Tab-separated table of C-alpha atoms in Angstrom:
chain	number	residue	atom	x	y	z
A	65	UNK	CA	-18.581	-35.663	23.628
A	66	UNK	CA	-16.608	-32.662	25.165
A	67	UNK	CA	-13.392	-31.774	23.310
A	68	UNK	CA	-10.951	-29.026	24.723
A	69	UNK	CA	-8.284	-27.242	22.562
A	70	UNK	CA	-5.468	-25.902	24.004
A	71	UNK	CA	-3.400	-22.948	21.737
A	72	UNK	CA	-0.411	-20.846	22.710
A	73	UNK	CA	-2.010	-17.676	22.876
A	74	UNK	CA	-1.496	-15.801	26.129
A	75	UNK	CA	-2.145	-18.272	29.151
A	76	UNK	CA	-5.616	-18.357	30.903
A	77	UNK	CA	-4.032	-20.001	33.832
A	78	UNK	CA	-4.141	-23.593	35.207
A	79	UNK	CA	-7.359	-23.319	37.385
A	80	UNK	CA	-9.195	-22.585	34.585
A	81	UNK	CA	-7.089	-25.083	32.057
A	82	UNK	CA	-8.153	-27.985	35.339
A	83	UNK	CA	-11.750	-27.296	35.003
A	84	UNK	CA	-12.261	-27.112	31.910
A	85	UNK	CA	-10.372	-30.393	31.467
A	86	UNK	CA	-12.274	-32.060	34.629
A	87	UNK	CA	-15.021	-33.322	32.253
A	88	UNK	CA	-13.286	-33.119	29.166
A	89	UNK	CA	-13.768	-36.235	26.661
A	90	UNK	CA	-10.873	-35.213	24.622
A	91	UNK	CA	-7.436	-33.036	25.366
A	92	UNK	CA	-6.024	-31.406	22.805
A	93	UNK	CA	-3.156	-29.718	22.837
A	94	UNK	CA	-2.012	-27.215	19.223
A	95	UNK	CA	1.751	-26.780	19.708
A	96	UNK	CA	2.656	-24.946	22.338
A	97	UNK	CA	-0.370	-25.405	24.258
A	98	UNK	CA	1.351	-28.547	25.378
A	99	UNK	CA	3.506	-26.439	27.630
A	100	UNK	CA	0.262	-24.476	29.651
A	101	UNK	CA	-1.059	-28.272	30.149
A	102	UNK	CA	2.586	-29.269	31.317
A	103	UNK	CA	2.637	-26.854	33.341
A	104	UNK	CA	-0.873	-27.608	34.750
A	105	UNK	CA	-0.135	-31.149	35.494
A	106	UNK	CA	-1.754	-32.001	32.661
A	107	UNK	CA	-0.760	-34.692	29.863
A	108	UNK	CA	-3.052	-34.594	26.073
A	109	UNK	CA	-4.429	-37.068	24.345
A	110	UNK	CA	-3.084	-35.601	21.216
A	111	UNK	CA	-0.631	-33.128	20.467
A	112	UNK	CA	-1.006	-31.059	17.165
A	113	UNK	CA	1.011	-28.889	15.261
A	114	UNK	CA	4.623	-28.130	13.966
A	115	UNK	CA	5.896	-28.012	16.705
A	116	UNK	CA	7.681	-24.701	16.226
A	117	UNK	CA	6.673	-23.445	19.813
A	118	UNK	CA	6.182	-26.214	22.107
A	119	UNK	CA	9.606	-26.537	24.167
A	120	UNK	CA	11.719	-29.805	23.074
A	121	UNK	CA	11.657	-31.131	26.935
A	122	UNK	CA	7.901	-31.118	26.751
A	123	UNK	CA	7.752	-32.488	23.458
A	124	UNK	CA	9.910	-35.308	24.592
A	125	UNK	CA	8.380	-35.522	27.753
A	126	UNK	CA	4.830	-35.870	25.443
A	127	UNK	CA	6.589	-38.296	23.578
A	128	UNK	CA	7.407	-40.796	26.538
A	129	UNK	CA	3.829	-40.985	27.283
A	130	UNK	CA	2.212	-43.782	25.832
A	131	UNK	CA	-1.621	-42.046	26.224
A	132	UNK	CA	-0.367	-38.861	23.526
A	133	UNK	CA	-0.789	-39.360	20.278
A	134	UNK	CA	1.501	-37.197	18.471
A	135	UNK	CA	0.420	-35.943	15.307
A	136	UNK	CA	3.263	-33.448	13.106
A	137	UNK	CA	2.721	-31.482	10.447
A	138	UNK	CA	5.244	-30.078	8.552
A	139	UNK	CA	5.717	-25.508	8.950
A	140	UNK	CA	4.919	-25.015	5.401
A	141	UNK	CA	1.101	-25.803	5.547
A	142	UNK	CA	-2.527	-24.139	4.964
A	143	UNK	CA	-3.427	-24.544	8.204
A	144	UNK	CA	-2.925	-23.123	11.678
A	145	UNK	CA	-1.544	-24.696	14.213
A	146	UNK	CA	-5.626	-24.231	15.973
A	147	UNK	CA	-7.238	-25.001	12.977
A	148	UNK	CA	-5.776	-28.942	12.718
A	149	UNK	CA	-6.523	-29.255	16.669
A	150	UNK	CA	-9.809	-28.060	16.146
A	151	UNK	CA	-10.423	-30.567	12.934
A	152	UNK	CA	-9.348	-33.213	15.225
A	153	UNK	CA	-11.427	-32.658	17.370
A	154	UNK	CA	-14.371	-32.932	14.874
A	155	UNK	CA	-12.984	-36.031	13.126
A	156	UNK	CA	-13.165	-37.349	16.918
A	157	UNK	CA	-16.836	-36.965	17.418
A	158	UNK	CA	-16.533	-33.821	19.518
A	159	UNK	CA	-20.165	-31.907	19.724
A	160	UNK	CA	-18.914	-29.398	22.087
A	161	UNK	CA	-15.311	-27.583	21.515
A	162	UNK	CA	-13.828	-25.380	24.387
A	163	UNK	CA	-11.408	-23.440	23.075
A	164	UNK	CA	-8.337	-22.294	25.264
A	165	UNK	CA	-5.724	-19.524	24.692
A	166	UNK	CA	-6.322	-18.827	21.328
A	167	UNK	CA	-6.166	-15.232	22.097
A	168	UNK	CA	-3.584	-12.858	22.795
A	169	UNK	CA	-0.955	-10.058	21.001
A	170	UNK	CA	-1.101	-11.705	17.691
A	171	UNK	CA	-4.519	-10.220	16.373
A	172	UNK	CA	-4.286	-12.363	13.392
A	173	UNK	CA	-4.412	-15.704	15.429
A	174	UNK	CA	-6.993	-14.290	18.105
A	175	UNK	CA	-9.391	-13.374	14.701
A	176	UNK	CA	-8.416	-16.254	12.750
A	177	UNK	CA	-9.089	-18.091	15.698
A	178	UNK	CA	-12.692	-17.383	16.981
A	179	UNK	CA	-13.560	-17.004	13.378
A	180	UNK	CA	-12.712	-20.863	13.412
A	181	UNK	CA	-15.950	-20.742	15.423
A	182	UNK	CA	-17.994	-20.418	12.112
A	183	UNK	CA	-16.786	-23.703	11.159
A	184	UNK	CA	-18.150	-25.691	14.031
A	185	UNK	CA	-21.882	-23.914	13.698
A	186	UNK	CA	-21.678	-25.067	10.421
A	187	UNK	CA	-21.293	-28.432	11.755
A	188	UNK	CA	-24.023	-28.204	14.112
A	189	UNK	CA	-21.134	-28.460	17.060
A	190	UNK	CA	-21.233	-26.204	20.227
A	191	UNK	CA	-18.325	-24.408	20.245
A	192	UNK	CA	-16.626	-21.250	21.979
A	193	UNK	CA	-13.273	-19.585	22.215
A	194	UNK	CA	-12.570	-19.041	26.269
A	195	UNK	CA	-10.099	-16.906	28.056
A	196	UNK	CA	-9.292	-15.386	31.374
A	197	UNK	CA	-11.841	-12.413	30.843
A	198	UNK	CA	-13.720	-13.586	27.875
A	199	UNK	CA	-16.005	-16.288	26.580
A	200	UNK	CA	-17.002	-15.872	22.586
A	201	UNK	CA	-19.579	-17.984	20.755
A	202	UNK	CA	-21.261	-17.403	16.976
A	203	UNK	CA	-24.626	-17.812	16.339
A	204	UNK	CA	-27.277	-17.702	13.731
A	205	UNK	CA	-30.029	-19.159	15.763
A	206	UNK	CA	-30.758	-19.266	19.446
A	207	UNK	CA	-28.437	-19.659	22.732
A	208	UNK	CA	-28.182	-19.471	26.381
A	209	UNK	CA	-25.965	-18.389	28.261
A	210	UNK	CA	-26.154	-18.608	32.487
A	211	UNK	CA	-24.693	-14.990	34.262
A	212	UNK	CA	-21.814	-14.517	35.481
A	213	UNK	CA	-21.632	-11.744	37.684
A	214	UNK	CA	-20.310	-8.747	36.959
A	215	UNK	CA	-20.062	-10.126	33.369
A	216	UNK	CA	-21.033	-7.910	30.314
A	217	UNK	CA	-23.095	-9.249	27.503
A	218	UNK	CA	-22.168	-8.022	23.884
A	219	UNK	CA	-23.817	-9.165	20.682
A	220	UNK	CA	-21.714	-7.952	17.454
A	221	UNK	CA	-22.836	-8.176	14.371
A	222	UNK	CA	-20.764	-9.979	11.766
A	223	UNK	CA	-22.977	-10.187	9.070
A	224	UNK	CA	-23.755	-6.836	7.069
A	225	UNK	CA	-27.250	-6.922	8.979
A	226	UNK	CA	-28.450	-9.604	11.906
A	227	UNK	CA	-32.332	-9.457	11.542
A	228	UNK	CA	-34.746	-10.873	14.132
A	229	UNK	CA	-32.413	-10.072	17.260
A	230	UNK	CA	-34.615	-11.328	20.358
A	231	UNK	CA	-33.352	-10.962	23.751
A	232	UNK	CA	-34.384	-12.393	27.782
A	233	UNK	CA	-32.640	-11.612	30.593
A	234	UNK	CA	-30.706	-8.531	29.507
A	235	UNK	CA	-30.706	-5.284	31.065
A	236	UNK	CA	-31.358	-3.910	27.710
A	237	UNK	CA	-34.029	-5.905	25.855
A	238	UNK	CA	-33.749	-6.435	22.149
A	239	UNK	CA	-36.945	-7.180	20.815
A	240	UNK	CA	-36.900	-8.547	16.998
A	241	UNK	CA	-34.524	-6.093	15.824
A	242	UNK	CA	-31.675	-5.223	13.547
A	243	UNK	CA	-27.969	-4.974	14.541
A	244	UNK	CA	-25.486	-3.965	11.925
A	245	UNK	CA	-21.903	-4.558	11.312
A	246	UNK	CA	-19.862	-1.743	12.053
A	247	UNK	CA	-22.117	-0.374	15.493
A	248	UNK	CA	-21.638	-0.741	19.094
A	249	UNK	CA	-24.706	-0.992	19.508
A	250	UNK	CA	-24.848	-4.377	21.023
A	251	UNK	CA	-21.548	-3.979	23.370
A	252	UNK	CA	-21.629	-3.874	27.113
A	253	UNK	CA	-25.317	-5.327	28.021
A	254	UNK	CA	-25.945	-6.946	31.363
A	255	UNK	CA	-27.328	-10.008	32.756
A	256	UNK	CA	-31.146	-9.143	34.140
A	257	UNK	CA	-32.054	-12.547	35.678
A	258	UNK	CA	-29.871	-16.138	35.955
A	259	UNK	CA	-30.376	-16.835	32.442
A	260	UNK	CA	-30.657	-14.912	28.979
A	261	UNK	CA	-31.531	-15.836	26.078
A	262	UNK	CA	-30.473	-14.464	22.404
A	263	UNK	CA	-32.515	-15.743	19.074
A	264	UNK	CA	-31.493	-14.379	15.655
A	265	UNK	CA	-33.501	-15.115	12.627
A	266	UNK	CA	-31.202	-14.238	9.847
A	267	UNK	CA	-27.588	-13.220	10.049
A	268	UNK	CA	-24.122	-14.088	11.724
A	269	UNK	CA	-23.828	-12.889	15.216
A	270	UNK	CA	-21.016	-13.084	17.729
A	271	UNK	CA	-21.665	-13.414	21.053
A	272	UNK	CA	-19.041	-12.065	23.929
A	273	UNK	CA	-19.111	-12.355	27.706
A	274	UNK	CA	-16.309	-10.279	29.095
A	275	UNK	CA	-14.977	-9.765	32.678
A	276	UNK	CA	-16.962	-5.844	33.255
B	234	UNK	CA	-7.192	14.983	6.259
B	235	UNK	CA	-5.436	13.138	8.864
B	236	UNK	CA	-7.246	12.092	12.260
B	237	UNK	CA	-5.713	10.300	14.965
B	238	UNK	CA	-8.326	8.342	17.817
B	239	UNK	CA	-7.174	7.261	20.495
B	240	UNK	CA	-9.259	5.022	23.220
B	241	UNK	CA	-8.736	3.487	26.242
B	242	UNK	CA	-7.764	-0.376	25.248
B	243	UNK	CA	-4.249	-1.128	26.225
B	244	UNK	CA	-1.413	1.522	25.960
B	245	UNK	CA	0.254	1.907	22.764
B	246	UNK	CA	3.199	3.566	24.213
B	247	UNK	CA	4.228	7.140	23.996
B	248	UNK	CA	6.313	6.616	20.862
B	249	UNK	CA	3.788	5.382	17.978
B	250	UNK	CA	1.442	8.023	20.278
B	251	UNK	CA	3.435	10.855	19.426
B	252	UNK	CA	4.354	9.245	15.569
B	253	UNK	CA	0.947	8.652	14.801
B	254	UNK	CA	-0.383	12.353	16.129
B	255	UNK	CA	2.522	14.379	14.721
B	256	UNK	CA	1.242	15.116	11.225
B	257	UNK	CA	-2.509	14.559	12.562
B	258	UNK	CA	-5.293	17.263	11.763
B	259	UNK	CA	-7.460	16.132	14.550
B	260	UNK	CA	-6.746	14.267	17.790
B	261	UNK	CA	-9.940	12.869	19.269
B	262	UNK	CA	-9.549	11.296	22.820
B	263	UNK	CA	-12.200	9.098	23.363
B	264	UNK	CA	-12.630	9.117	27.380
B	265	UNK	CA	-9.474	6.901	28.834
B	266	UNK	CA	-7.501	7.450	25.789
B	267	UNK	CA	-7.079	10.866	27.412
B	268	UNK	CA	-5.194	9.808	29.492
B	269	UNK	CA	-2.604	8.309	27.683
B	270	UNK	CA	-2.327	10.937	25.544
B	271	UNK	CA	-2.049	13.663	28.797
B	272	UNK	CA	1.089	11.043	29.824
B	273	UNK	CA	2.689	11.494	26.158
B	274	UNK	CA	2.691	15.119	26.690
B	275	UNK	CA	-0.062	15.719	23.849
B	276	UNK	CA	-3.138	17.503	24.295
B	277	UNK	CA	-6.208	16.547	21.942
B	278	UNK	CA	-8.809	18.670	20.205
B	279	UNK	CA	-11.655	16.790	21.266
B	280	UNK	CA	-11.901	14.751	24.587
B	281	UNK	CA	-15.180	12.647	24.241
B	282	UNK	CA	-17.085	9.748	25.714
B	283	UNK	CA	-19.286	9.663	29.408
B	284	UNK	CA	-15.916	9.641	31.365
B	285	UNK	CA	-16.091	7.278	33.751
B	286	UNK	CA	-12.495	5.894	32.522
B	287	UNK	CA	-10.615	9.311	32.355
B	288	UNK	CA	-8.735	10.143	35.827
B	289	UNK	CA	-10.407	13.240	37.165
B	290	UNK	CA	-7.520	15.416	37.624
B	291	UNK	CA	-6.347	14.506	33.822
B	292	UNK	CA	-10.127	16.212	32.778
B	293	UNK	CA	-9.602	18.981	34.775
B	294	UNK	CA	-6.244	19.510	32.743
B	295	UNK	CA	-7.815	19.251	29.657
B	296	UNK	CA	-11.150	21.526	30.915
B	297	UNK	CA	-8.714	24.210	31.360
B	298	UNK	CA	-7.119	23.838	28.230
B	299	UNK	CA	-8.769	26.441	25.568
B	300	UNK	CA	-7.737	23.694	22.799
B	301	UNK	CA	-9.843	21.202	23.673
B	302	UNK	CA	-13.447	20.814	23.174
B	303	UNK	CA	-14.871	18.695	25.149
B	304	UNK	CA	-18.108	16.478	24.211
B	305	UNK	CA	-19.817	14.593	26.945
B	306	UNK	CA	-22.691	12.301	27.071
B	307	UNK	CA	-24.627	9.763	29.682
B	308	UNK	CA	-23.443	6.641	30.619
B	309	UNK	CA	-26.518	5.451	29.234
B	310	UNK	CA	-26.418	5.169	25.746
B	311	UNK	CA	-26.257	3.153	22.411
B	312	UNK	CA	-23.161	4.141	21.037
B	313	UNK	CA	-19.597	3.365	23.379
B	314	UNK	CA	-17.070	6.000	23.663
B	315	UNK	CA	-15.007	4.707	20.730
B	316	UNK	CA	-17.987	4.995	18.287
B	317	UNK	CA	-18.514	8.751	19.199
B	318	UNK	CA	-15.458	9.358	18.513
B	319	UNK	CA	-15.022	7.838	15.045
B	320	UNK	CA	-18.095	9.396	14.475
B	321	UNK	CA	-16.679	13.258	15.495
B	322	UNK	CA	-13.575	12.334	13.052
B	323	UNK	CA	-15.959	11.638	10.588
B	324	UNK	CA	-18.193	14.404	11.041
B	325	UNK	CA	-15.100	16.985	11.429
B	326	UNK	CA	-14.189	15.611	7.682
B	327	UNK	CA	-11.547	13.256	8.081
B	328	UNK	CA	-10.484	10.684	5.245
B	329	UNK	CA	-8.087	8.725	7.323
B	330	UNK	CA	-8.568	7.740	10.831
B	331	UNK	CA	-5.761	5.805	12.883
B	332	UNK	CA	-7.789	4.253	15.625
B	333	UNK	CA	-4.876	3.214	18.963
B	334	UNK	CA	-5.612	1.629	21.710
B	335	UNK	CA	-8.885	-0.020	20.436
B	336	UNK	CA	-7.284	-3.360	21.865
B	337	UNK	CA	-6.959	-5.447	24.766
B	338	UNK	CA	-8.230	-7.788	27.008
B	339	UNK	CA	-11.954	-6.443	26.487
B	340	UNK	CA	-12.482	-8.991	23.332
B	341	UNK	CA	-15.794	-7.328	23.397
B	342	UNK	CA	-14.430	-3.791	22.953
B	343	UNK	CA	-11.797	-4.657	20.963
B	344	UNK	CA	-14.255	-6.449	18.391
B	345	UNK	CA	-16.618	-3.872	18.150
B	346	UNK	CA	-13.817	-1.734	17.800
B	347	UNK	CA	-12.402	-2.866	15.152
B	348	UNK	CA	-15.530	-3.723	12.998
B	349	UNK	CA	-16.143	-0.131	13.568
B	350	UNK	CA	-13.885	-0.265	10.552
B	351	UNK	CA	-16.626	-0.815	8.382
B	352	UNK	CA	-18.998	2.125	8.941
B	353	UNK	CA	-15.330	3.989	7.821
B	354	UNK	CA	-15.604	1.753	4.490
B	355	UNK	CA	-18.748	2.277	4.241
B	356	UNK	CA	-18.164	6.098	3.753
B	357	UNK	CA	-15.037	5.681	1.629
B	358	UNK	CA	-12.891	6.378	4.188
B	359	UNK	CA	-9.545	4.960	5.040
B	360	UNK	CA	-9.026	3.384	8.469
B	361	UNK	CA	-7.160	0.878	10.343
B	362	UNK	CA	-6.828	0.226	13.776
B	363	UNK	CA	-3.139	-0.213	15.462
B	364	UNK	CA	-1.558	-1.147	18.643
B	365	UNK	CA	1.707	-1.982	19.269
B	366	UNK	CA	1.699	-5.781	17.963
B	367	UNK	CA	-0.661	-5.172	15.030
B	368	UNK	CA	-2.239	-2.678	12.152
B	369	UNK	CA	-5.905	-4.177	11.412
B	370	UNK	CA	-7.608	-3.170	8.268
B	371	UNK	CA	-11.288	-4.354	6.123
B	372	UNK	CA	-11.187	-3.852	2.474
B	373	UNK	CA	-13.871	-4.675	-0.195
B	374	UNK	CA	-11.732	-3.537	-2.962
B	375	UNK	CA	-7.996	-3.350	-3.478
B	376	UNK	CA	-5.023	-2.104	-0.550
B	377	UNK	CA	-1.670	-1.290	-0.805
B	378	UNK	CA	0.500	-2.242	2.291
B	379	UNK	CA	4.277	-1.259	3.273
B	380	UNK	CA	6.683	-4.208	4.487
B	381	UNK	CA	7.203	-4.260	7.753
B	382	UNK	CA	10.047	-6.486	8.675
B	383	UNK	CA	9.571	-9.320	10.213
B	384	UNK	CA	6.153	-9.019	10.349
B	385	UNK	CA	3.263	-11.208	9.136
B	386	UNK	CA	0.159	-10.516	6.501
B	387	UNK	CA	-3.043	-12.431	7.310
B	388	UNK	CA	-6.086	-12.516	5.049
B	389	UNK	CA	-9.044	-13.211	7.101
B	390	UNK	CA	-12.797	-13.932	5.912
B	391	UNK	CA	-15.398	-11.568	7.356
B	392	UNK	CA	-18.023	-12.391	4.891
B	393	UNK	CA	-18.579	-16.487	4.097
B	394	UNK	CA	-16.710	-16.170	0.979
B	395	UNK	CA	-14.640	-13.440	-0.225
B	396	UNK	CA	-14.339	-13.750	-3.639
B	397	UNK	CA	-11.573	-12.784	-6.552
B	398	UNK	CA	-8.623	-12.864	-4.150
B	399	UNK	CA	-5.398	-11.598	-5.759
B	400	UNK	CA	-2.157	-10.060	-4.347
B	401	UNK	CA	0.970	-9.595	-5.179
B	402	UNK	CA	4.146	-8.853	-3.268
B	403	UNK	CA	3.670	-11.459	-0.553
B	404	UNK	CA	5.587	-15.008	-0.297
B	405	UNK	CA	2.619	-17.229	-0.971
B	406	UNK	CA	0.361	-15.487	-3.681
B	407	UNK	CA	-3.359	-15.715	-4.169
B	408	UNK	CA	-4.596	-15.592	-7.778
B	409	UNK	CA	-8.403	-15.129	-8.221
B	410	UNK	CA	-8.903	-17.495	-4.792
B	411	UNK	CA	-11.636	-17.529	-2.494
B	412	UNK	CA	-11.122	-17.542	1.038
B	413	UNK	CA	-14.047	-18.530	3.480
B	414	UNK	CA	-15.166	-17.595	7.142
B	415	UNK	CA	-14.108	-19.987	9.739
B	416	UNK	CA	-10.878	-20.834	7.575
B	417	UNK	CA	-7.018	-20.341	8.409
B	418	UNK	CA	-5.892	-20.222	4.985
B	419	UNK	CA	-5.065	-16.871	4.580
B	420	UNK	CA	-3.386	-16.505	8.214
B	421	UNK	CA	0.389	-15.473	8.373
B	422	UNK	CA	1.200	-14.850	5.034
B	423	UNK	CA	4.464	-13.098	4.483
B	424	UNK	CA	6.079	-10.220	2.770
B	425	UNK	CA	8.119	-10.956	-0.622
B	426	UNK	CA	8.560	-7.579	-1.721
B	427	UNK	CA	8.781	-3.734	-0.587
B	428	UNK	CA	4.924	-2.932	-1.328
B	429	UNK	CA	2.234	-5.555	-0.908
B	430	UNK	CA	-0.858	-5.243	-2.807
B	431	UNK	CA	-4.283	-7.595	-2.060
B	432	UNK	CA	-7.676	-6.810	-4.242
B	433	UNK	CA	-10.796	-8.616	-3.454
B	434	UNK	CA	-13.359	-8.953	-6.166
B	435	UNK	CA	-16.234	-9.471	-4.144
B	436	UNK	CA	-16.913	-9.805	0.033
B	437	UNK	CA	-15.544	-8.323	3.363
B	438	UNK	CA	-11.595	-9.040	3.722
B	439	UNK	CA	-10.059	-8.299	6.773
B	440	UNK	CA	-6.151	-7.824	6.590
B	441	UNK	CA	-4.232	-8.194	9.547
B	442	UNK	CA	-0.055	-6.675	10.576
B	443	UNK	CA	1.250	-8.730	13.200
B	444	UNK	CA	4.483	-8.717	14.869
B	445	UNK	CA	5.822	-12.012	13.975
């Protein structure tokens, strides 16, 4: 079941928002997400949040539709706006989250945010934070990810030490070996064939495709 | 001593530039960064990286400038730009380095950027890394951080628990509390008083300044 979040980060644009959503299972939008699927054409099946961003029109708008479930929480909570979309989408069977402008100028949202990631792995759910020039997954096993040209292909480590770092299909092969947290090491590899591969044995890794 | 890094994520702006290098020691350019230091009317002491970011004309300038040294290696290599130069801070004997323009729409770079952070911590060293929105900083131990008004404090897990949380000075207070990876909790915390202090008992905390 294929769940897509929807934050109010910086926008990644309503072609993207449209595919992404083609297939989706589940919309969800956190707060003022609800406006970049407004403004997309767009309606949720569940709107999250405090509300404290989304514009009132498209809040009532939301509200007129019989297919959004509107769920409010009040400002003063322990969780993010993101976090309680992405719960939702656990709690509704979700196994794959796409997550949608959850980046932007607020650093502590963008972090907080594909740090939420560690939460799904835990869960055994596919998950990964998506924007205009970026896709970023965790791992601490094995994953595959299909080119995209003119990608790059990083692998950060955010564990003190990612052992057993196996690579196919990169330009630069990694082949059972260490990355640590705090080198570049891993930053700005290239697809070498349609399809590459990344196993880790031991150790938190994050994964990032970015626009080269 | 005091060194200033600057890379080539997006632009700071001349301002916190020319703040940020006034009482510098050392003012490392690391390839692109050049150039936005060349626009703020500041020349560096070291210009470094494989520049293929730095506008030609802007490393002529800089060849011809007795001041700067300039370091330059193949595209080809392990380390990006940004880690050479926190390395040549290091190396040079810094114990502070303000890292600007780390940040942008490269999650990749900026990432790697930032966890460069904890090679700094590693060595003792003090380090952050700042754009215009946001001051980033990893602590093991215990910080001290200035209000800024109107801006937010988030306490983000790097490590799956971070243990022995305590601070004092912000509006919602931790008291001995963990805080785990993939968890909001901490996010957008806010300051109660002129100085802010957070101390982590055990685990990788990473503190995040945001313009709220």
């Amino acid at each position: 079941m294929k769940a897509v979040v929807v934050g109010s980060g910086d926008p990644v644009g309503p072609e993207l928002l449209k595919e992404r959503c083609l297939d989706a299972d589940i919309i969800i939008a956190a707060d003022g997400g609800g406006l970049y699927l407004y403004e997309a054409g767009i309606v949720p099946d569940v709107l999250i949040g405090d509300f404290d961003s989304i514009p009132s029109d498209v809040l009532d708008f939301f509200r007129s539709q019989k297919k959004v479930a509107i769920c409010s929480f009040s400002r003063e909570k322990d969780f993010t706006d993101m976090e309680l979309a992405v719960e939702m989408a656990v709690s509704r069977g979700a196994d794959e989250v796409c997550i949608l402008s959850a980046t932007g100028t607020r650093l502590d949202h963008s972090a907080g945010n594909i740090l939420l990631l560690y939460s799904l792995l835990q869960k055994g759910i596919r998950g990964w934070v998506e924007d205009a020039n970026n896709r970023v997954y965790l791992t601490q096993g094995r994953m595959e990810l299909k080119r995209l040209d003119n990608w790059k292909v990083s692998l950060i480590a955010i564990s003190p030490e990612v052992n057993g770092v196996t690579t196919s299909g990169l330009q630069y092969p990694l082949m059972n070996d260490t990355l640590v947290l705090g080198s570049c090491r891993g930053v700005s590899n290239e697809f070498a064939s349609d399809t590459a591969v990344i196993s880790v044995e031991k150790g938190l890794l994050m994964v990032i495709l970015s626009r080269g």
